Amino acid sequence: MNTIVLSYSLTGNNKALAGSIAGALGADHVSITEPKDRTNGTIVADLLLGRTPRVTPAAEAIEGRDMVIFVGPVWMGNVATPFRTFFKRLRQNPGRYAYVSISGGALGPNSNLARELTKRLGSAPAALIDMHIADLLPIPKPTMKDTGDYRLTDGDKAKLTDRAVVELTAAMQ
């Protein structure tokens, strides 16, 4: 299967996870970048104003793929806005996709994630894997600062990759 793992990461956690998943699946990994540094203010503005930020590579990077696996954060219950360019492209040229995230989780589950993905892409994801840093921490009620400051260890990355690969492999068949 011709698969691409497309990642966006503000902290480096999702990028590290994406690289590990791509390696385990034998897939290409491409990391999305932005020309300007992202801030909490630009996150909120993009979400409130429905903006699609400029990113590299171009959306054509997903052309000709049998499966696109997006790996990125969830911000305020929404998919990270740097993926929007690729979502529009995939909606115009429908294909199979999955979404994997390691996000903070201090505010609880991302209950609207499947609905948002389906609305933006026109079809439900083949797999949706929503994991939380809060579940990795030894403290009972971590704050947003606790989860935002946390960086995945090699052990975390291996554990999360194993879980994701099982679900993604099943979805790719």
Tab-separated table of N, CA and C in Angstrom:
chain	number	residue	atom	x	y	z
A	1	MET	N	0.847	-1.177	0.000
A	1	MET	CA	0.000	0.000	0.000
A	1	MET	C	0.895	1.243	0.000
A	2	ASN	N	0.565	2.197	-0.823
A	2	ASN	CA	1.308	3.442	-0.944
A	2	ASN	C	0.770	4.436	0.093
A	3	THR	N	1.415	4.480	1.253
A	3	THR	CA	0.941	5.256	2.400
A	3	THR	C	1.892	6.400	2.707
A	4	ILE	N	1.301	7.540	3.097
A	4	ILE	CA	2.089	8.664	3.576
A	4	ILE	C	1.611	9.021	4.984
A	5	VAL	N	2.560	9.278	5.854
A	5	VAL	CA	2.256	9.782	7.189
A	5	VAL	C	2.608	11.261	7.148
A	6	LEU	N	1.609	12.088	7.300
A	6	LEU	CA	1.769	13.533	7.224
A	6	LEU	C	1.588	14.095	8.629
A	7	SER	N	2.627	14.749	9.149
A	7	SER	CA	2.543	15.213	10.532
A	7	SER	C	2.685	16.717	10.657
A	8	TYR	N	2.054	17.223	11.703
A	8	TYR	CA	2.272	18.591	12.149
A	8	TYR	C	2.453	18.521	13.657
A	9	SER	N	3.431	19.268	14.150
A	9	SER	CA	3.694	19.229	15.582
A	9	SER	C	4.236	20.558	16.054
A	10	LEU	N	3.637	21.080	17.096
A	10	LEU	CA	4.107	22.324	17.689
A	10	LEU	C	5.194	22.042	18.725
A	11	THR	N	5.036	20.954	19.479
A	11	THR	CA	5.973	20.621	20.566
A	11	THR	C	7.018	19.589	20.172
A	12	GLY	N	6.784	18.886	19.070
A	12	GLY	CA	7.673	17.809	18.659
A	12	GLY	C	7.126	16.433	18.993
A	13	ASN	N	6.128	16.343	19.860
A	13	ASN	CA	5.576	15.045	20.250
A	13	ASN	C	4.914	14.321	19.087
A	14	ASN	N	4.059	15.002	18.339
A	14	ASN	CA	3.379	14.359	17.207
A	14	ASN	C	4.343	14.031	16.078
A	15	LYS	N	5.344	14.866	15.871
A	15	LYS	CA	6.345	14.581	14.837
A	15	LYS	C	7.133	13.322	15.186
A	16	ALA	N	7.523	13.199	16.457
A	16	ALA	CA	8.258	12.005	16.890
A	16	ALA	C	7.396	10.757	16.745
A	17	LEU	N	6.138	10.864	17.132
A	17	LEU	CA	5.223	9.734	17.002
A	17	LEU	C	5.013	9.375	15.530
A	18	ALA	N	4.844	10.377	14.690
A	18	ALA	CA	4.633	10.134	13.257
A	18	ALA	C	5.818	9.421	12.627
A	19	GLY	N	7.019	9.861	12.966
A	19	GLY	CA	8.213	9.216	12.428
A	19	GLY	C	8.294	7.760	12.836
A	20	SER	N	7.929	7.490	14.083
A	20	SER	CA	7.951	6.121	14.580
A	20	SER	C	6.889	5.260	13.891
A	21	ILE	N	5.693	5.813	13.713
A	21	ILE	CA	4.620	5.084	13.024
A	21	ILE	C	5.006	4.814	11.574
A	22	ALA	N	5.534	5.823	10.897
A	22	ALA	CA	5.953	5.644	9.498
A	22	ALA	C	7.005	4.548	9.385
A	23	GLY	N	7.968	4.554	10.288
A	23	GLY	CA	9.002	3.520	10.276
A	23	GLY	C	8.418	2.127	10.474
A	24	ALA	N	7.483	2.013	11.403
A	24	ALA	CA	6.871	0.708	11.676
A	24	ALA	C	6.020	0.212	10.509
A	25	LEU	N	5.400	1.143	9.778
A	25	LEU	CA	4.538	0.767	8.653
A	25	LEU	C	5.288	0.717	7.317
A	26	GLY	N	6.532	1.163	7.305
A	26	GLY	CA	7.266	1.245	6.051
A	26	GLY	C	6.692	2.308	5.131
A	27	ALA	N	6.174	3.388	5.720
A	27	ALA	CA	5.541	4.463	4.954
A	27	ALA	C	6.446	5.679	4.895
A	28	ASP	N	6.174	6.550	3.940
A	28	ASP	CA	6.871	7.829	3.874
A	28	ASP	C	6.355	8.731	4.985
A	29	HIS	N	7.249	9.552	5.549
A	29	HIS	CA	6.849	10.536	6.550
A	29	HIS	C	7.228	11.914	6.049
A	30	VAL	N	6.247	12.802	6.024
A	30	VAL	CA	6.464	14.196	5.633
A	30	VAL	C	5.943	15.074	6.757
A	31	SER	N	6.785	15.990	7.198
A	31	SER	CA	6.425	16.908	8.268
A	31	SER	C	5.998	18.253	7.681
A	32	ILE	N	4.840	18.741	8.101
A	32	ILE	CA	4.325	20.029	7.655
A	32	ILE	C	5.016	21.132	8.459
A	33	THR	N	5.411	22.186	7.765
A	33	THR	CA	5.990	23.345	8.435
A	33	THR	C	5.248	24.603	7.996
A	34	GLU	N	5.405	25.646	8.797
A	34	GLU	CA	4.804	26.941	8.505
A	34	GLU	C	5.912	27.976	8.384
A	35	PRO	N	5.700	29.021	7.569
A	35	PRO	CA	6.753	30.023	7.406
A	35	PRO	C	6.985	30.881	8.650
A	36	LYS	N	5.974	31.001	9.497
A	36	LYS	CA	6.100	31.799	10.721
A	36	LYS	C	5.887	30.908	11.939
A	37	ASP	N	6.492	31.324	13.061
A	37	ASP	CA	6.281	30.593	14.306
A	37	ASP	C	4.826	30.701	14.739
A	38	ARG	N	4.293	29.602	15.210
A	38	ARG	CA	2.914	29.560	15.678
A	38	ARG	C	2.893	29.925	17.163
A	39	THR	N	1.871	30.679	17.548
A	39	THR	CA	1.678	31.060	18.943
A	39	THR	C	0.290	30.614	19.388
A	40	ASN	N	0.029	30.701	20.680
A	40	ASN	CA	-1.322	30.402	21.164
A	40	ASN	C	-2.330	31.358	20.532
A	41	GLY	N	-1.917	32.599	20.314
A	41	GLY	CA	-2.796	33.574	19.671
A	41	GLY	C	-3.173	33.189	18.250
A	42	THR	N	-2.208	32.688	17.473
A	42	THR	CA	-2.527	32.284	16.094
A	42	THR	C	-3.376	31.014	16.077
A	43	ILE	N	-3.192	30.155	17.067
A	43	ILE	CA	-4.050	28.964	17.161
A	43	ILE	C	-5.498	29.394	17.353
A	44	VAL	N	-5.728	30.256	18.326
A	44	VAL	CA	-7.089	30.722	18.624
A	44	VAL	C	-7.669	31.481	17.439
A	45	ALA	N	-6.891	32.382	16.846
A	45	ALA	CA	-7.380	33.160	15.701
A	45	ALA	C	-7.757	32.257	14.536
A	46	ASP	N	-6.914	31.277	14.219
A	46	ASP	CA	-7.229	30.350	13.123
A	46	ASP	C	-8.532	29.607	13.390
A	47	LEU	N	-8.706	29.149	14.623
A	47	LEU	CA	-9.911	28.395	14.961
A	47	LEU	C	-11.150	29.277	14.915
A	48	LEU	N	-11.070	30.471	15.493
A	48	LEU	CA	-12.230	31.351	15.550
A	48	LEU	C	-12.596	31.931	14.184
A	49	LEU	N	-11.590	32.228	13.378
A	49	LEU	CA	-11.827	32.860	12.084
A	49	LEU	C	-11.902	31.871	10.922
A	50	GLY	N	-11.681	30.582	11.210
A	50	GLY	CA	-11.748	29.561	10.159
A	50	GLY	C	-10.628	29.672	9.144
A	51	ARG	N	-9.491	30.204	9.568
A	51	ARG	CA	-8.372	30.415	8.638
A	51	ARG	C	-7.648	29.105	8.317
A	52	THR	N	-7.105	29.066	7.116
A	52	THR	CA	-6.248	27.974	6.680
A	52	THR	C	-4.839	28.537	6.527
A	53	PRO	N	-3.923	28.159	7.416
A	53	PRO	CA	-2.568	28.721	7.339
A	53	PRO	C	-1.791	28.204	6.130
A	54	ARG	N	-0.817	29.016	5.680
A	54	ARG	CA	0.085	28.570	4.608
A	54	ARG	C	1.060	27.565	5.194
A	55	VAL	N	1.278	26.493	4.445
A	55	VAL	CA	2.160	25.423	4.916
A	55	VAL	C	3.015	24.884	3.779
A	56	THR	N	4.046	24.185	4.169
A	56	THR	CA	4.900	23.448	3.251
A	56	THR	C	4.945	22.017	3.768
A	57	PRO	N	4.857	21.018	2.913
A	57	PRO	CA	4.803	21.028	1.457
A	57	PRO	C	3.408	21.393	0.957
A	58	ALA	N	3.278	21.488	-0.341
A	58	ALA	CA	1.991	21.755	-0.976
A	58	ALA	C	1.099	20.527	-0.837
A	59	ALA	N	-0.180	20.755	-0.965
A	59	ALA	CA	-1.164	19.681	-0.807
A	59	ALA	C	-0.970	18.534	-1.797
A	60	GLU	N	-0.291	18.799	-2.906
A	60	GLU	CA	-0.054	17.740	-3.896
A	60	GLU	C	0.777	16.594	-3.340
A	61	ALA	N	1.402	16.785	-2.196
A	61	ALA	CA	2.221	15.732	-1.586
A	61	ALA	C	1.424	14.464	-1.293
A	62	ILE	N	0.110	14.603	-1.183
A	62	ILE	CA	-0.701	13.423	-0.869
A	62	ILE	C	-1.283	12.751	-2.110
A	63	GLU	N	-1.041	13.334	-3.288
A	63	GLU	CA	-1.575	12.764	-4.528
A	63	GLU	C	-1.026	11.358	-4.770
A	64	GLY	N	-1.890	10.496	-5.252
A	64	GLY	CA	-1.483	9.152	-5.630
A	64	GLY	C	-1.269	8.198	-4.461
A	65	ARG	N	-1.672	8.590	-3.286
A	65	ARG	CA	-1.501	7.734	-2.102
A	65	ARG	C	-2.761	6.923	-1.858
A	66	ASP	N	-2.560	5.672	-1.461
A	66	ASP	CA	-3.692	4.811	-1.121
A	66	ASP	C	-4.252	5.152	0.255
A	67	MET	N	-3.368	5.666	1.119
A	67	MET	CA	-3.780	6.005	2.488
A	67	MET	C	-2.956	7.198	2.949
A	68	VAL	N	-3.645	8.175	3.542
A	68	VAL	CA	-2.989	9.318	4.155
A	68	VAL	C	-3.247	9.226	5.656
A	69	ILE	N	-2.178	9.171	6.421
A	69	ILE	CA	-2.299	9.129	7.877
A	69	ILE	C	-1.839	10.479	8.412
A	70	PHE	N	-2.776	11.243	8.952
A	70	PHE	CA	-2.474	12.533	9.554
A	70	PHE	C	-2.105	12.290	11.012
A	71	VAL	N	-1.008	12.875	11.459
A	71	VAL	CA	-0.611	12.765	12.867
A	71	VAL	C	-0.380	14.178	13.369
A	72	GLY	N	-1.213	14.608	14.294
A	72	GLY	CA	-1.083	15.971	14.787
A	72	GLY	C	-1.919	16.224	16.021
A	73	PRO	N	-1.759	17.413	16.570
A	73	PRO	CA	-2.447	17.747	17.806
A	73	PRO	C	-3.916	18.082	17.599
A	74	VAL	N	-4.601	18.150	18.711
A	74	VAL	CA	-5.975	18.630	18.760
A	74	VAL	C	-5.930	19.885	19.623
A	75	TRP	N	-6.420	20.979	19.060
A	75	TRP	CA	-6.400	22.267	19.754
A	75	TRP	C	-7.819	22.672	20.101
A	76	MET	N	-8.079	22.811	21.396
A	76	MET	CA	-9.399	23.240	21.871
A	76	MET	C	-10.502	22.357	21.267
A	77	GLY	N	-10.228	21.061	21.177
A	77	GLY	CA	-11.195	20.111	20.645
A	77	GLY	C	-11.258	20.036	19.136
A	78	ASN	N	-10.391	20.772	18.436
A	78	ASN	CA	-10.402	20.818	16.971
A	78	ASN	C	-9.089	20.303	16.401
A	79	VAL	N	-9.170	19.775	15.200
A	79	VAL	CA	-7.977	19.329	14.500
A	79	VAL	C	-7.072	20.535	14.239
A	80	ALA	N	-5.777	20.355	14.372
A	80	ALA	CA	-4.819	21.438	14.124
A	80	ALA	C	-5.035	22.031	12.734
A	81	THR	N	-5.121	23.352	12.670
A	81	THR	CA	-5.455	24.036	11.426
A	81	THR	C	-4.435	23.865	10.293
A	82	PRO	N	-3.148	23.603	10.542
A	82	PRO	CA	-2.237	23.415	9.406
A	82	PRO	C	-2.604	22.241	8.481
A	83	PHE	N	-3.482	21.354	8.924
A	83	PHE	CA	-3.914	20.249	8.070
A	83	PHE	C	-4.992	20.667	7.065
A	84	ARG	N	-5.599	21.820	7.241
A	84	ARG	CA	-6.758	22.193	6.432
A	84	ARG	C	-6.499	22.184	4.928
A	85	THR	N	-5.328	22.617	4.495
A	85	THR	CA	-4.995	22.596	3.064
A	85	THR	C	-5.076	21.174	2.522
A	86	PHE	N	-4.571	20.222	3.267
A	86	PHE	CA	-4.569	18.817	2.839
A	86	PHE	C	-5.973	18.225	2.905
A	87	PHE	N	-6.751	18.639	3.905
A	87	PHE	CA	-8.129	18.177	4.006
A	87	PHE	C	-8.927	18.608	2.776
A	88	LYS	N	-8.745	19.858	2.342
A	88	LYS	CA	-9.463	20.354	1.164
A	88	LYS	C	-9.084	19.545	-0.075
A	89	ARG	N	-7.809	19.249	-0.214
A	89	ARG	CA	-7.328	18.476	-1.364
A	89	ARG	C	-7.915	17.064	-1.346
A	90	LEU	N	-7.911	16.449	-0.162
A	90	LEU	CA	-8.429	15.084	-0.043
A	90	LEU	C	-9.946	15.059	-0.253
A	91	ARG	N	-10.625	16.091	0.131
A	91	ARG	CA	-12.074	16.168	-0.091
A	91	ARG	C	-12.383	16.261	-1.589
A	92	GLN	N	-11.549	17.000	-2.331
A	92	GLN	CA	-11.740	17.138	-3.776
A	92	GLN	C	-11.385	15.854	-4.518
A	93	ASN	N	-10.436	15.098	-3.993
A	93	ASN	CA	-9.983	13.841	-4.593
A	93	ASN	C	-10.066	12.767	-3.513
A	94	PRO	N	-11.277	12.264	-3.247
A	94	PRO	CA	-11.474	11.386	-2.093
A	94	PRO	C	-10.537	10.181	-2.062
A	95	GLY	N	-10.093	9.885	-0.856
A	95	GLY	CA	-9.224	8.742	-0.610
A	95	GLY	C	-9.324	8.345	0.847
A	96	ARG	N	-8.679	7.266	1.158
A	96	ARG	CA	-8.715	6.763	2.535
A	96	ARG	C	-7.747	7.560	3.396
A	97	TYR	N	-8.169	7.798	4.623
A	97	TYR	CA	-7.321	8.526	5.550
A	97	TYR	C	-7.571	8.061	6.980
A	98	ALA	N	-6.610	8.383	7.830
A	98	ALA	CA	-6.721	8.119	9.266
A	98	ALA	C	-6.169	9.339	9.996
A	99	TYR	N	-6.566	9.505	11.228
A	99	TYR	CA	-6.049	10.604	12.054
A	99	TYR	C	-5.563	10.025	13.370
A	100	VAL	N	-4.327	10.380	13.705
A	100	VAL	CA	-3.701	9.944	14.952
A	100	VAL	C	-3.262	11.196	15.689
A	101	SER	N	-3.507	11.232	16.995
A	101	SER	CA	-3.095	12.396	17.770
A	101	SER	C	-2.592	11.978	19.149
A	102	ILE	N	-1.547	12.660	19.567
A	102	ILE	CA	-1.165	12.655	20.975
A	102	ILE	C	-1.291	14.112	21.399
A	103	SER	N	-2.352	14.407	22.126
A	103	SER	CA	-2.607	15.770	22.577
A	103	SER	C	-2.661	15.777	24.095
A	104	GLY	N	-2.812	16.958	24.659
A	104	GLY	CA	-2.730	17.113	26.107
A	104	GLY	C	-3.716	16.260	26.883
A	105	GLY	N	-4.986	16.444	26.629
A	105	GLY	CA	-6.002	15.670	27.329
A	105	GLY	C	-6.363	16.181	28.704
A	106	ALA	N	-5.794	17.293	29.143
A	106	ALA	CA	-6.095	17.819	30.474
A	106	ALA	C	-7.556	18.262	30.584
A	107	LEU	N	-8.157	18.630	29.457
A	107	LEU	CA	-9.552	19.084	29.464
A	107	LEU	C	-10.534	17.950	29.180
A	108	GLY	N	-10.026	16.724	29.037
A	108	GLY	CA	-10.885	15.583	28.786
A	108	GLY	C	-10.815	15.114	27.350
A	109	PRO	N	-11.715	14.204	26.975
A	109	PRO	CA	-11.681	13.625	25.620
A	109	PRO	C	-12.075	14.640	24.552
A	110	ASN	N	-11.650	14.359	23.347
A	110	ASN	CA	-11.972	15.187	22.178
A	110	ASN	C	-13.193	14.589	21.486
A	111	SER	N	-14.344	14.770	22.077
A	111	SER	CA	-15.548	14.065	21.652
A	111	SER	C	-16.075	14.475	20.275
A	112	ASN	N	-15.693	15.632	19.757
A	112	ASN	CA	-16.190	16.079	18.449
A	112	ASN	C	-15.232	15.810	17.299
A	113	LEU	N	-14.133	15.142	17.590
A	113	LEU	CA	-13.086	14.952	16.591
A	113	LEU	C	-13.571	14.178	15.356
A	114	ALA	N	-14.248	13.073	15.554
A	114	ALA	CA	-14.734	12.274	14.416
A	114	ALA	C	-15.712	13.081	13.564
A	115	ARG	N	-16.588	13.826	14.211
A	115	ARG	CA	-17.569	14.640	13.497
A	115	ARG	C	-16.873	15.732	12.680
A	116	GLU	N	-15.858	16.398	13.275
A	116	GLU	CA	-15.147	17.445	12.550
A	116	GLU	C	-14.421	16.879	11.333
A	117	LEU	N	-13.731	15.750	11.513
A	117	LEU	CA	-13.013	15.146	10.391
A	117	LEU	C	-13.965	14.771	9.263
A	118	THR	N	-15.085	14.156	9.612
A	118	THR	CA	-16.068	13.746	8.611
A	118	THR	C	-16.623	14.960	7.866
A	119	LYS	N	-16.887	16.034	8.592
A	119	LYS	CA	-17.401	17.259	7.967
A	119	LYS	C	-16.360	17.868	7.030
A	120	ARG	N	-15.121	17.958	7.474
A	120	ARG	CA	-14.079	18.614	6.676
A	120	ARG	C	-13.654	17.794	5.462
A	121	LEU	N	-13.661	16.461	5.587
A	121	LEU	CA	-13.165	15.615	4.500
A	121	LEU	C	-14.263	14.934	3.694
A	122	GLY	N	-15.495	15.012	4.169
A	122	GLY	CA	-16.603	14.426	3.422
A	122	GLY	C	-16.797	12.947	3.645
A	123	SER	N	-15.957	12.332	4.459
A	123	SER	CA	-16.104	10.918	4.803
A	123	SER	C	-15.427	10.667	6.148
A	124	ALA	N	-15.846	9.607	6.793
A	124	ALA	CA	-15.280	9.256	8.098
A	124	ALA	C	-13.870	8.686	7.926
A	125	PRO	N	-13.021	8.877	8.914
A	125	PRO	CA	-11.680	8.299	8.830
A	125	PRO	C	-11.728	6.773	8.929
A	126	ALA	N	-10.787	6.116	8.253
A	126	ALA	CA	-10.663	4.663	8.369
A	126	ALA	C	-10.259	4.281	9.789
A	127	ALA	N	-9.517	5.175	10.456
A	127	ALA	CA	-9.139	4.980	11.858
A	127	ALA	C	-8.986	6.350	12.492
A	128	LEU	N	-9.386	6.442	13.758
A	128	LEU	CA	-9.213	7.652	14.543
A	128	LEU	C	-8.620	7.233	15.880
A	129	ILE	N	-7.390	7.656	16.117
A	129	ILE	CA	-6.670	7.248	17.317
A	129	ILE	C	-6.321	8.511	18.089
A	130	ASP	N	-7.063	8.754	19.159
A	130	ASP	CA	-6.952	9.971	19.950
A	130	ASP	C	-6.343	9.625	21.305
A	131	MET	N	-5.045	9.857	21.442
A	131	MET	CA	-4.324	9.515	22.669
A	131	MET	C	-3.967	10.797	23.418
A	132	HIS	N	-3.780	10.666	24.744
A	132	HIS	CA	-3.570	11.849	25.571
A	132	HIS	C	-2.347	11.743	26.471
A	133	ILE	N	-1.603	12.834	26.528
A	133	ILE	CA	-0.447	12.917	27.418
A	133	ILE	C	-0.883	12.782	28.868
A	134	ALA	N	-2.058	13.297	29.207
A	134	ALA	CA	-2.558	13.192	30.581
A	134	ALA	C	-2.567	11.743	31.059
A	135	ASP	N	-2.804	10.803	30.151
A	135	ASP	CA	-2.828	9.380	30.512
A	135	ASP	C	-1.430	8.820	30.779
A	136	LEU	N	-0.403	9.524	30.322
A	136	LEU	CA	0.977	9.080	30.519
A	136	LEU	C	1.578	9.600	31.826
A	137	LEU	N	0.955	10.621	32.387
A	137	LEU	CA	1.510	11.272	33.565
A	137	LEU	C	1.074	10.579	34.860
A	138	PRO	N	1.959	10.542	35.850
A	138	PRO	CA	1.649	9.861	37.108
A	138	PRO	C	0.775	10.691	38.059
A	139	ILE	N	0.436	11.905	37.681
A	139	ILE	CA	-0.374	12.741	38.567
A	139	ILE	C	-1.851	12.594	38.225
A	140	PRO	N	-2.745	12.645	39.250
A	140	PRO	CA	-4.161	12.348	39.007
A	140	PRO	C	-4.899	13.340	38.110
A	141	LYS	N	-4.683	14.629	38.257
A	141	LYS	CA	-5.386	15.620	37.440
A	141	LYS	C	-4.379	16.620	36.888
A	142	PRO	N	-3.683	16.243	35.808
A	142	PRO	CA	-2.682	17.156	35.253
A	142	PRO	C	-3.338	18.412	34.676
A	143	THR	N	-2.619	19.506	34.732
A	143	THR	CA	-3.088	20.772	34.164
A	143	THR	C	-2.667	20.865	32.698
A	144	MET	N	-3.173	21.880	32.018
A	144	MET	CA	-2.764	22.110	30.625
A	144	MET	C	-1.269	22.406	30.558
A	145	LYS	N	-0.739	23.078	31.571
A	145	LYS	CA	0.695	23.359	31.600
A	145	LYS	C	1.479	22.054	31.743
A	146	ASP	N	1.015	21.155	32.626
A	146	ASP	CA	1.689	19.862	32.798
A	146	ASP	C	1.758	19.098	31.478
A	147	THR	N	0.632	19.020	30.783
A	147	THR	CA	0.600	18.253	29.533
A	147	THR	C	1.329	18.982	28.411
A	148	GLY	N	1.259	20.313	28.403
A	148	GLY	CA	1.938	21.091	27.371
A	148	GLY	C	3.451	21.045	27.479
A	149	ASP	N	3.955	20.906	28.697
A	149	ASP	CA	5.405	20.867	28.922
A	149	ASP	C	5.999	19.477	28.713
A	150	TYR	N	5.150	18.451	28.667
A	150	TYR	CA	5.641	17.070	28.607
A	150	TYR	C	6.155	16.711	27.215
A	151	ARG	N	7.276	16.029	27.190
A	151	ARG	CA	7.829	15.514	25.933
A	151	ARG	C	7.888	13.994	26.029
A	152	LEU	N	7.480	13.342	24.964
A	152	LEU	CA	7.445	11.877	24.947
A	152	LEU	C	8.828	11.293	25.187
A	153	THR	N	8.857	10.243	26.001
A	153	THR	CA	10.084	9.482	26.187
A	153	THR	C	10.134	8.416	25.094
A	154	ASP	N	11.270	7.767	24.955
A	154	ASP	CA	11.360	6.669	23.978
A	154	ASP	C	10.365	5.570	24.322
A	155	GLY	N	10.170	5.307	25.606
A	155	GLY	CA	9.200	4.294	26.038
A	155	GLY	C	7.776	4.678	25.670
A	156	ASP	N	7.431	5.952	25.898
A	156	ASP	CA	6.102	6.446	25.508
A	156	ASP	C	5.895	6.267	24.008
A	157	LYS	N	6.891	6.692	23.249
A	157	LYS	CA	6.795	6.634	21.784
A	157	LYS	C	6.581	5.190	21.321
A	158	ALA	N	7.317	4.255	21.903
A	158	ALA	CA	7.172	2.846	21.516
A	158	ALA	C	5.776	2.324	21.855
A	159	LYS	N	5.300	2.650	23.034
A	159	LYS	CA	3.973	2.193	23.477
A	159	LYS	C	2.870	2.775	22.588
A	160	LEU	N	2.934	4.069	22.324
A	160	LEU	CA	1.924	4.719	21.499
A	160	LEU	C	1.983	4.242	20.050
A	161	THR	N	3.192	4.031	19.549
A	161	THR	CA	3.363	3.522	18.181
A	161	THR	C	2.755	2.133	18.063
A	162	ASP	N	3.031	1.261	19.020
A	162	ASP	CA	2.470	-0.092	18.985
A	162	ASP	C	0.952	-0.051	18.914
A	163	ARG	N	0.347	0.789	19.754
A	163	ARG	CA	-1.116	0.894	19.758
A	163	ARG	C	-1.609	1.393	18.401
A	164	ALA	N	-1.000	2.460	17.897
A	164	ALA	CA	-1.436	3.047	16.631
A	164	ALA	C	-1.268	2.079	15.468
A	165	VAL	N	-0.148	1.381	15.417
A	165	VAL	CA	0.119	0.470	14.293
A	165	VAL	C	-0.897	-0.662	14.245
A	166	VAL	N	-1.302	-1.184	15.393
A	166	VAL	CA	-2.312	-2.242	15.411
A	166	VAL	C	-3.604	-1.737	14.783
A	167	GLU	N	-4.039	-0.555	15.211
A	167	GLU	CA	-5.302	-0.004	14.692
A	167	GLU	C	-5.182	0.416	13.231
A	168	LEU	N	-4.064	1.001	12.864
A	168	LEU	CA	-3.880	1.435	11.476
A	168	LEU	C	-3.770	0.263	10.520
A	169	THR	N	-3.052	-0.772	10.931
A	169	THR	CA	-2.925	-1.969	10.084
A	169	THR	C	-4.289	-2.581	9.803
A	170	ALA	N	-5.122	-2.667	10.831
A	170	ALA	CA	-6.475	-3.203	10.644
A	170	ALA	C	-7.277	-2.314	9.689
A	171	ALA	N	-7.121	-1.002	9.800
A	171	ALA	CA	-7.868	-0.065	8.960
A	171	ALA	C	-7.386	-0.079	7.516
A	172	MET	N	-6.143	-0.454	7.305
A	172	MET	CA	-5.572	-0.436	5.956
A	172	MET	C	-5.904	-1.695	5.162
A	173	GLN	N	-6.490	-2.675	5.780
A	173	GLN	CA	-6.808	-3.925	5.077
A	173	GLN	C	-8.158	-3.891	4.425
